[in-house]
Coordinates of C-alpha atoms in Angstrom, one line a residue:
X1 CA 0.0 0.0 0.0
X2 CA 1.3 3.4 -1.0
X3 CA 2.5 5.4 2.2
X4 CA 2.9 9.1 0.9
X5 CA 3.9 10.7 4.3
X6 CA 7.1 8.3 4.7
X7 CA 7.7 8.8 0.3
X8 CA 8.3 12.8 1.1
X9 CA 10.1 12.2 4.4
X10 CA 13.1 10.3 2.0
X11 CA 16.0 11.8 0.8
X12 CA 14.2 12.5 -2.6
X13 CA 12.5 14.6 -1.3
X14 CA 14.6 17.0 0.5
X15 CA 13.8 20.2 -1.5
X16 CA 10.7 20.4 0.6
X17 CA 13.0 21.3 4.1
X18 CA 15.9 23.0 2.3
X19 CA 14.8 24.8 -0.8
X20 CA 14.3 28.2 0.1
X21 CA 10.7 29.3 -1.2
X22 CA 9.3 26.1 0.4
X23 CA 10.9 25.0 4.0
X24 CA 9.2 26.4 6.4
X25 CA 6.3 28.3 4.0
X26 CA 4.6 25.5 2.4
X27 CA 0.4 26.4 2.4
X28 CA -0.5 22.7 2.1
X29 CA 0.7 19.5 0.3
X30 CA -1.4 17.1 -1.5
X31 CA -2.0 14.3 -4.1
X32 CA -2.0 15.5 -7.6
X33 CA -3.0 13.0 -10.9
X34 CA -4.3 9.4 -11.2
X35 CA -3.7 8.8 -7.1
X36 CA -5.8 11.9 -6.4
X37 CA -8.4 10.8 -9.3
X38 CA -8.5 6.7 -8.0
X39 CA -7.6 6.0 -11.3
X40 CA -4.2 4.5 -10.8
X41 CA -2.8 1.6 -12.0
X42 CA 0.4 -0.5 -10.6
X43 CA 3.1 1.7 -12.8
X44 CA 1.0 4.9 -12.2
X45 CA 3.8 7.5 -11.0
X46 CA 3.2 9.5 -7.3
X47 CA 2.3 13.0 -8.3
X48 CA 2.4 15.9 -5.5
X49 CA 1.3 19.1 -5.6
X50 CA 1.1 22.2 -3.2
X51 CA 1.0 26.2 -2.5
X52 CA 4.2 27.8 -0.8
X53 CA 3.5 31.2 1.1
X54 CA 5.0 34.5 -1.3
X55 CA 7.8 36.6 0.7
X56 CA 7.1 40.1 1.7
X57 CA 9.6 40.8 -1.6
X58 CA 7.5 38.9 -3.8
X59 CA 3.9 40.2 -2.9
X60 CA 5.5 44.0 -3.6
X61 CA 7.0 42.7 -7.0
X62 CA 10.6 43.6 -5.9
X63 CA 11.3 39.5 -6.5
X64 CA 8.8 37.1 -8.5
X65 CA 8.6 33.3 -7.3
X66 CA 5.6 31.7 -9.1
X67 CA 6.3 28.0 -9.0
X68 CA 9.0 25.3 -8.1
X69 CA 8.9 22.2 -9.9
X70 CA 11.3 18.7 -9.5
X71 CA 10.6 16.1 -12.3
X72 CA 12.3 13.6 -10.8
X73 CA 9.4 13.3 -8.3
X74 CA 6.5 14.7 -9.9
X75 CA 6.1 17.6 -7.7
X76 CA 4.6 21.1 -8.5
X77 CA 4.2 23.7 -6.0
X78 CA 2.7 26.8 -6.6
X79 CA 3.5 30.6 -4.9
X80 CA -0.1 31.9 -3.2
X81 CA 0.0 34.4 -5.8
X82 CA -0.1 32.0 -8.7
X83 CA -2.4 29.8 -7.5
X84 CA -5.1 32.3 -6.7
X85 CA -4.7 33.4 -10.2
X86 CA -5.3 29.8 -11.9
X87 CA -8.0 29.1 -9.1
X88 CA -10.0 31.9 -9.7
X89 CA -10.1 31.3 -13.8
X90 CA -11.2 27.5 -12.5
X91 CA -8.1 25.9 -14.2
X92 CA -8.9 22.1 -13.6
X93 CA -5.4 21.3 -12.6
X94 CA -5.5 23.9 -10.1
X95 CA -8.8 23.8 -8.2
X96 CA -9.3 20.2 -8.1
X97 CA -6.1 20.5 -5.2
X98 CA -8.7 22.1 -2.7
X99 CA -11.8 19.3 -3.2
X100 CA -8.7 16.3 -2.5
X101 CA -9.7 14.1 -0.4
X102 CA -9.1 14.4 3.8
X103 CA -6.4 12.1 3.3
X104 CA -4.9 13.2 0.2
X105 CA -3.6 16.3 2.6
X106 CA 0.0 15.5 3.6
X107 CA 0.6 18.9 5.5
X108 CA -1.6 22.1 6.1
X109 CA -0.4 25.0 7.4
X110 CA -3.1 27.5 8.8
X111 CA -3.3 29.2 5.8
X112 CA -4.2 26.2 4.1
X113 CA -7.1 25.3 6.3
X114 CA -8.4 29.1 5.4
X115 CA -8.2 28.0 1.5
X116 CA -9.6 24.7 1.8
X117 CA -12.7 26.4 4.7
X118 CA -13.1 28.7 1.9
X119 CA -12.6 26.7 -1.5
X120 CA -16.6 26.9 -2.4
X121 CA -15.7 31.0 -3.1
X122 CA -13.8 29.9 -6.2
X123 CA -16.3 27.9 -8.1
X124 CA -18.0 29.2 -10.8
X125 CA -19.7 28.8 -14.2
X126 CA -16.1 29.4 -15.8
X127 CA -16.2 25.6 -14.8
X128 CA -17.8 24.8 -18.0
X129 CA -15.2 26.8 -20.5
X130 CA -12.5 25.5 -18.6
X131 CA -13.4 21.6 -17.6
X132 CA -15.0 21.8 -21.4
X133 CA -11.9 23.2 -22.9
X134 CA -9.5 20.8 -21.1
X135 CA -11.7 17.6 -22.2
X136 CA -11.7 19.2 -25.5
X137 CA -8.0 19.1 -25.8
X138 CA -8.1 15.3 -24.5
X139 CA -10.5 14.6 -27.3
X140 CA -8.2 16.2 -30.0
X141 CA -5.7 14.0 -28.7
X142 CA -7.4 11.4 -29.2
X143 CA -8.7 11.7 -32.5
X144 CA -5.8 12.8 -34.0
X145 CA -4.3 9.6 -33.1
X146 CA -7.0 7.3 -34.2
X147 CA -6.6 9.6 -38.0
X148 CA -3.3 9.3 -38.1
X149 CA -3.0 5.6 -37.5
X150 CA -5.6 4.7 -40.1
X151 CA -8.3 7.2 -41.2
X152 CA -10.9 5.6 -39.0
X153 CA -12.6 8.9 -38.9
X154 CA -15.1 9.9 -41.6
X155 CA -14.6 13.1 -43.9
X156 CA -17.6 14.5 -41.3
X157 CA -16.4 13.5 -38.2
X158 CA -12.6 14.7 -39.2
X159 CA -13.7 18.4 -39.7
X160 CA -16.2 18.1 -36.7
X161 CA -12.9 17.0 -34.6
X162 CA -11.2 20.0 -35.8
X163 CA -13.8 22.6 -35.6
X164 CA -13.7 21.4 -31.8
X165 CA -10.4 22.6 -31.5
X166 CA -11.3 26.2 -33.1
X167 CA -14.2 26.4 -31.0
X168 CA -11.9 26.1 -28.2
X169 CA -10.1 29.0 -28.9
X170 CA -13.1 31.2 -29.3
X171 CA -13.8 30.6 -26.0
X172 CA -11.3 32.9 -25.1
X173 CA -12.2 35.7 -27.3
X174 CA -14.1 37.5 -25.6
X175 CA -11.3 37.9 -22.9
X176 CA -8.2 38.8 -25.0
X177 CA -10.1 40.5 -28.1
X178 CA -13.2 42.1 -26.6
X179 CA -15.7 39.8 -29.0
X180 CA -18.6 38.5 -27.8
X181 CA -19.3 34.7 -28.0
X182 CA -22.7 35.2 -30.2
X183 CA -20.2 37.1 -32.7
X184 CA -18.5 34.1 -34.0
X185 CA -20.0 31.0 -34.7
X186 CA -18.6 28.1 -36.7
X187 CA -20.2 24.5 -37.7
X188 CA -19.7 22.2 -39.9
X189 CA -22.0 21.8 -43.0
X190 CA -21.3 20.5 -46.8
X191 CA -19.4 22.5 -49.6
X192 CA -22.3 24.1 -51.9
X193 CA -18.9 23.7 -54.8
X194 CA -18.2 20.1 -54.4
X195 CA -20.4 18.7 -51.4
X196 CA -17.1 17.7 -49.2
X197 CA -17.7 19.0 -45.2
X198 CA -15.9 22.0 -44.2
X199 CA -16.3 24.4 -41.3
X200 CA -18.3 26.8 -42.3
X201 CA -18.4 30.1 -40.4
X202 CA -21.3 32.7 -39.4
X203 CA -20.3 36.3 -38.4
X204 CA -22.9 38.7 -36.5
X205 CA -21.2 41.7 -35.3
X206 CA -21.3 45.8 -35.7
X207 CA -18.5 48.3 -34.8
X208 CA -16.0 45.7 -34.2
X209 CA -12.3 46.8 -34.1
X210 CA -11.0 45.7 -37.2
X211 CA -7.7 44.5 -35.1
X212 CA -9.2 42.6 -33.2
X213 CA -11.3 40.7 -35.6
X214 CA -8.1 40.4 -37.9
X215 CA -6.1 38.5 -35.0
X216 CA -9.4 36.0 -34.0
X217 CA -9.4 35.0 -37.0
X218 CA -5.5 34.5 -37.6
X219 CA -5.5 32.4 -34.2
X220 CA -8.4 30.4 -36.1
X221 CA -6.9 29.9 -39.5
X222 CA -3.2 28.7 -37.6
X223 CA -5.6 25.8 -35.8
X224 CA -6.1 25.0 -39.2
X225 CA -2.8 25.1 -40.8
X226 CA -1.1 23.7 -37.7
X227 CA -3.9 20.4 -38.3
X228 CA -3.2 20.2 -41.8
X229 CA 0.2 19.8 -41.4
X230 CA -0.4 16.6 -39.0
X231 CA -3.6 15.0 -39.7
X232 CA -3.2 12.0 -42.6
X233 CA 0.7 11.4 -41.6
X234 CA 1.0 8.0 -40.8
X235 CA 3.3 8.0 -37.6
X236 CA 4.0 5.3 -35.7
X237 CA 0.7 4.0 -34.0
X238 CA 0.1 6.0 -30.5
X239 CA 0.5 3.2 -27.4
X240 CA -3.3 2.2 -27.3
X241 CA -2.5 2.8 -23.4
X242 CA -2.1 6.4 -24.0
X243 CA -5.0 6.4 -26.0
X244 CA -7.1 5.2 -23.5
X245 CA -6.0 7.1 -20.7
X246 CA -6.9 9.9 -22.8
X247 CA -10.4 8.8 -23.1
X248 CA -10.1 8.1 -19.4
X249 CA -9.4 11.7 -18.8
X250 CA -12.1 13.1 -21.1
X251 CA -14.8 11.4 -19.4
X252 CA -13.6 12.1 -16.2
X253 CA -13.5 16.1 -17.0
X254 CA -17.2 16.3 -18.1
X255 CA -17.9 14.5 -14.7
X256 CA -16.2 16.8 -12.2
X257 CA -17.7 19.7 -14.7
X258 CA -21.1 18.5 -14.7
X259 CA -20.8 17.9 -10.5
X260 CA -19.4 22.0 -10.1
X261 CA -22.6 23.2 -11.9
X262 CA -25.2 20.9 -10.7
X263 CA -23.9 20.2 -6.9
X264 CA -21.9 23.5 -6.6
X265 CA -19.1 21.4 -5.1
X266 CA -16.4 18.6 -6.3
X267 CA -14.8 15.9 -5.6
X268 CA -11.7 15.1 -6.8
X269 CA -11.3 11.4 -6.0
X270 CA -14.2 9.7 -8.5
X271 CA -15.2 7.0 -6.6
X272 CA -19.0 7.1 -8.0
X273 CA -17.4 6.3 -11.6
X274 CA -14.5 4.6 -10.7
X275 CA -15.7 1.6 -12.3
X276 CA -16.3 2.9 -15.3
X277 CA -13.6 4.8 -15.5
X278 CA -11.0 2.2 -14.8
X279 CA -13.0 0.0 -17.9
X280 CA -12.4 2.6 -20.3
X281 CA -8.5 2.7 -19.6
X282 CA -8.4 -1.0 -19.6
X283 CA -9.9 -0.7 -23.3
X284 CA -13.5 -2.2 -22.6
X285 CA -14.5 0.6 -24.8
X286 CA -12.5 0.0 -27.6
X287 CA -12.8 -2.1 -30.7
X288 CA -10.7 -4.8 -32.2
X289 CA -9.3 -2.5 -35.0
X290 CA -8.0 0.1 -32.8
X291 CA -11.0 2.1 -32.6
X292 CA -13.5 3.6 -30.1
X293 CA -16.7 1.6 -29.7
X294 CA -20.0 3.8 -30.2
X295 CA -21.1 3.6 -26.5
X296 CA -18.0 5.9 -26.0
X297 CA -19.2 8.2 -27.5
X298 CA -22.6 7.9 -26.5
X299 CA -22.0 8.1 -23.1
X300 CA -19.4 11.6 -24.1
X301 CA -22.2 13.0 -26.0
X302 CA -25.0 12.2 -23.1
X303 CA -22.4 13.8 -20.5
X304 CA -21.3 17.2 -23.0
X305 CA -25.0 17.4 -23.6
X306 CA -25.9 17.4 -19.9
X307 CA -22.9 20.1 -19.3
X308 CA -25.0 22.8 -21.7
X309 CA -28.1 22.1 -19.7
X310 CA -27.0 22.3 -16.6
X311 CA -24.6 25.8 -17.5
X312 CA -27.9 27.2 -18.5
X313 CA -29.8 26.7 -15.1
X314 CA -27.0 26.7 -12.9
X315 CA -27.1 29.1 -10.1
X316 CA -23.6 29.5 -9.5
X317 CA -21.7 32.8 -10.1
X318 CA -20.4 33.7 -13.8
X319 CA -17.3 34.0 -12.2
X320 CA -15.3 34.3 -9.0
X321 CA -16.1 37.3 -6.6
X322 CA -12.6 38.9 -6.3
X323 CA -13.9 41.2 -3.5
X324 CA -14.2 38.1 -1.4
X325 CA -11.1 36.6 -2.9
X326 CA -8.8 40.1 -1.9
X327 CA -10.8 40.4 1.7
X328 CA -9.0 36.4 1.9
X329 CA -5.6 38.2 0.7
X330 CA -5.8 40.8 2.8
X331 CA -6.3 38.7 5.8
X332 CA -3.9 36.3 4.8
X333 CA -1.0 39.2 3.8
X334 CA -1.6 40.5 7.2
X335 CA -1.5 38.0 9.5
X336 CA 1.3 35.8 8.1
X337 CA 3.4 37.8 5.9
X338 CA 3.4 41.2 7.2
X339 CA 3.1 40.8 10.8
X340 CA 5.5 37.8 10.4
X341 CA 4.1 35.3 11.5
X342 CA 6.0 33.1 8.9
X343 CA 9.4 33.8 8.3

């Protein structure tokens, strides 16, 4: 059985007492990737993650610590500052380390019991760009495999795999260019010149900064290119292991999005699917040919499906409240790096 607490008290693990942004500032530690998930398997590797206290220098800019990582042990650990950043914007990676479970914790310092008392401040309906987005990119993945290693997707369901990946992108328009998301809408439909599927494109937009639209629409077109130079090479087949863990992860990402909107909370640990999760990475959902059986994707469209209804009646806040998130600061900047409570 896997005893954490004596893995990061061996000499491996020594950065955690002697490196000088963590020692004696580390918020909390906990159990990061398939451990934290219960999806682990025999060779699975032990990831850690954690949030280390900012200096007095580093919270007034004069120095800027934002994360240590050590690849030899899998370990991340994230500054305060950093991690409020990616938690608020409800990066998966990042707010699934506060909804861990109990025993998943392997230190927490006082601060760390005020994030975790307060985690429920940093869920949001962003969940459903960012969860979405993330199993998005695990279903490019994917498909791009399964097209490269024999064109098992049709004409259709190739330019519907890539349009996912453009509608991806858009998601993030409206934060770096200013355009709305019912400006922009692409879909695929048939060629009225030759009757092969495309992605087709609807604009609906007035006074729009030419600029702007210029660069959406260069980020759009490189999705494309960057595709075109990759789809249709036969490389050497994928591991089918990889391939299902990937289908693993996509599944499990509509899930915990699906849980955030409906339940207003998470769990990080799956233990209600864990059984189905661990058949798809054994391949149960997987045909003889090297394929994906249709209940895959059955069960993907029931759960993406479910994740627009429930966006639409969900009660939870757009976004974060970052008056409530700075009052936390505040009170946290005070008490444990101003007044020096911490070194």
């Amino acid at each position: 059985m896997l005893d954490v607490n004596k893995l990061l008290e061996s000499k491996a693990y020594d950065f955690l007492r002697t490196n000088e942004h963590l020692k004696d500032r580390i918020v909390f530690l906990c159990l990061g990737g398939s451990h934290s998930y219960g999806t682990n398997i025999e060779t699975s590797d032990v990831d850690i993650r954690g949030v280390a206290l900012d200096t007095k220098l580093d919270v007034l800019g004069v120095t800027n610590f934002e994360q240590f990582q050590n690849t030899e042990t899998d370990t991340t650990i994230y500054s305060l500052s950093k991690f409020i950043k990616l938690v608020c914007d409800c990066n998966p990676n990042i707010i699934e380390m506060l909804f861990c479970k109990p025993e998943h914790y392997y230190w927490v310092s006082p601060i760390g019991k005020m994030l975790l008392e307060n985690r429920d401040m940093f869920l949001s309906k962003k969940a459903f760009y960012t969860f979405g987005g993330y199993a998005h990119a695990q279903l490019n993945r994917l498909e791009n495999a399964l097209v490269r290693n024999g064109d098992i997707l049709t004409e259709e369901e190739t330019q519907i795999h890539i349009n996912r990946s453009v509608k991806n992108a858009m998601m993030t328009f409206q934060d770096k260019y200013g355009i709305p998301e019912e400006c922009l809408k692409t879909y695929v439909g048939q060629s009225k010149d030759n009757g092969k599927y495309e992605i087709l494109l609807d604009i609906n937009a007035k006074g729009l900064p030419f600029a702007d639209f210029k660069s959406s629409i260069c980020e759009m077109t490189n999705i494309l290119r960057d595709y075109e130079k990759t789809v249709g090479q036969r490389n050497k087949k994928k591991d089918d292991v990889h391939l299902n863990k990937h289908m693993m992860h996509l599944i499990r990402l509509y899930f915990m999005c699906n849980e955030i909107l409906k339940d207003k909370t998470l769990h990080t640990f799956r233990e209600k699917e864990h059984v189905l999760l661990m058949d798809i990475r054994n391949g149960k959902f997987r045909t003889n040919d090297g394929g994906v059986k249709p209940e895959f994707y059955d069960l993907l469209n029931s759960l993406e499906s479910e994740a627009n209804e429930l966006y639409s009646k969900s009660s939870l806040q757009k976004q974060v409240d970052k008056m409530k998130v700075a009052e936390l600061l505040v009170d946290i900047y005070t008490n444990y790096i101003f007044n020096k409570e911490v070194k």
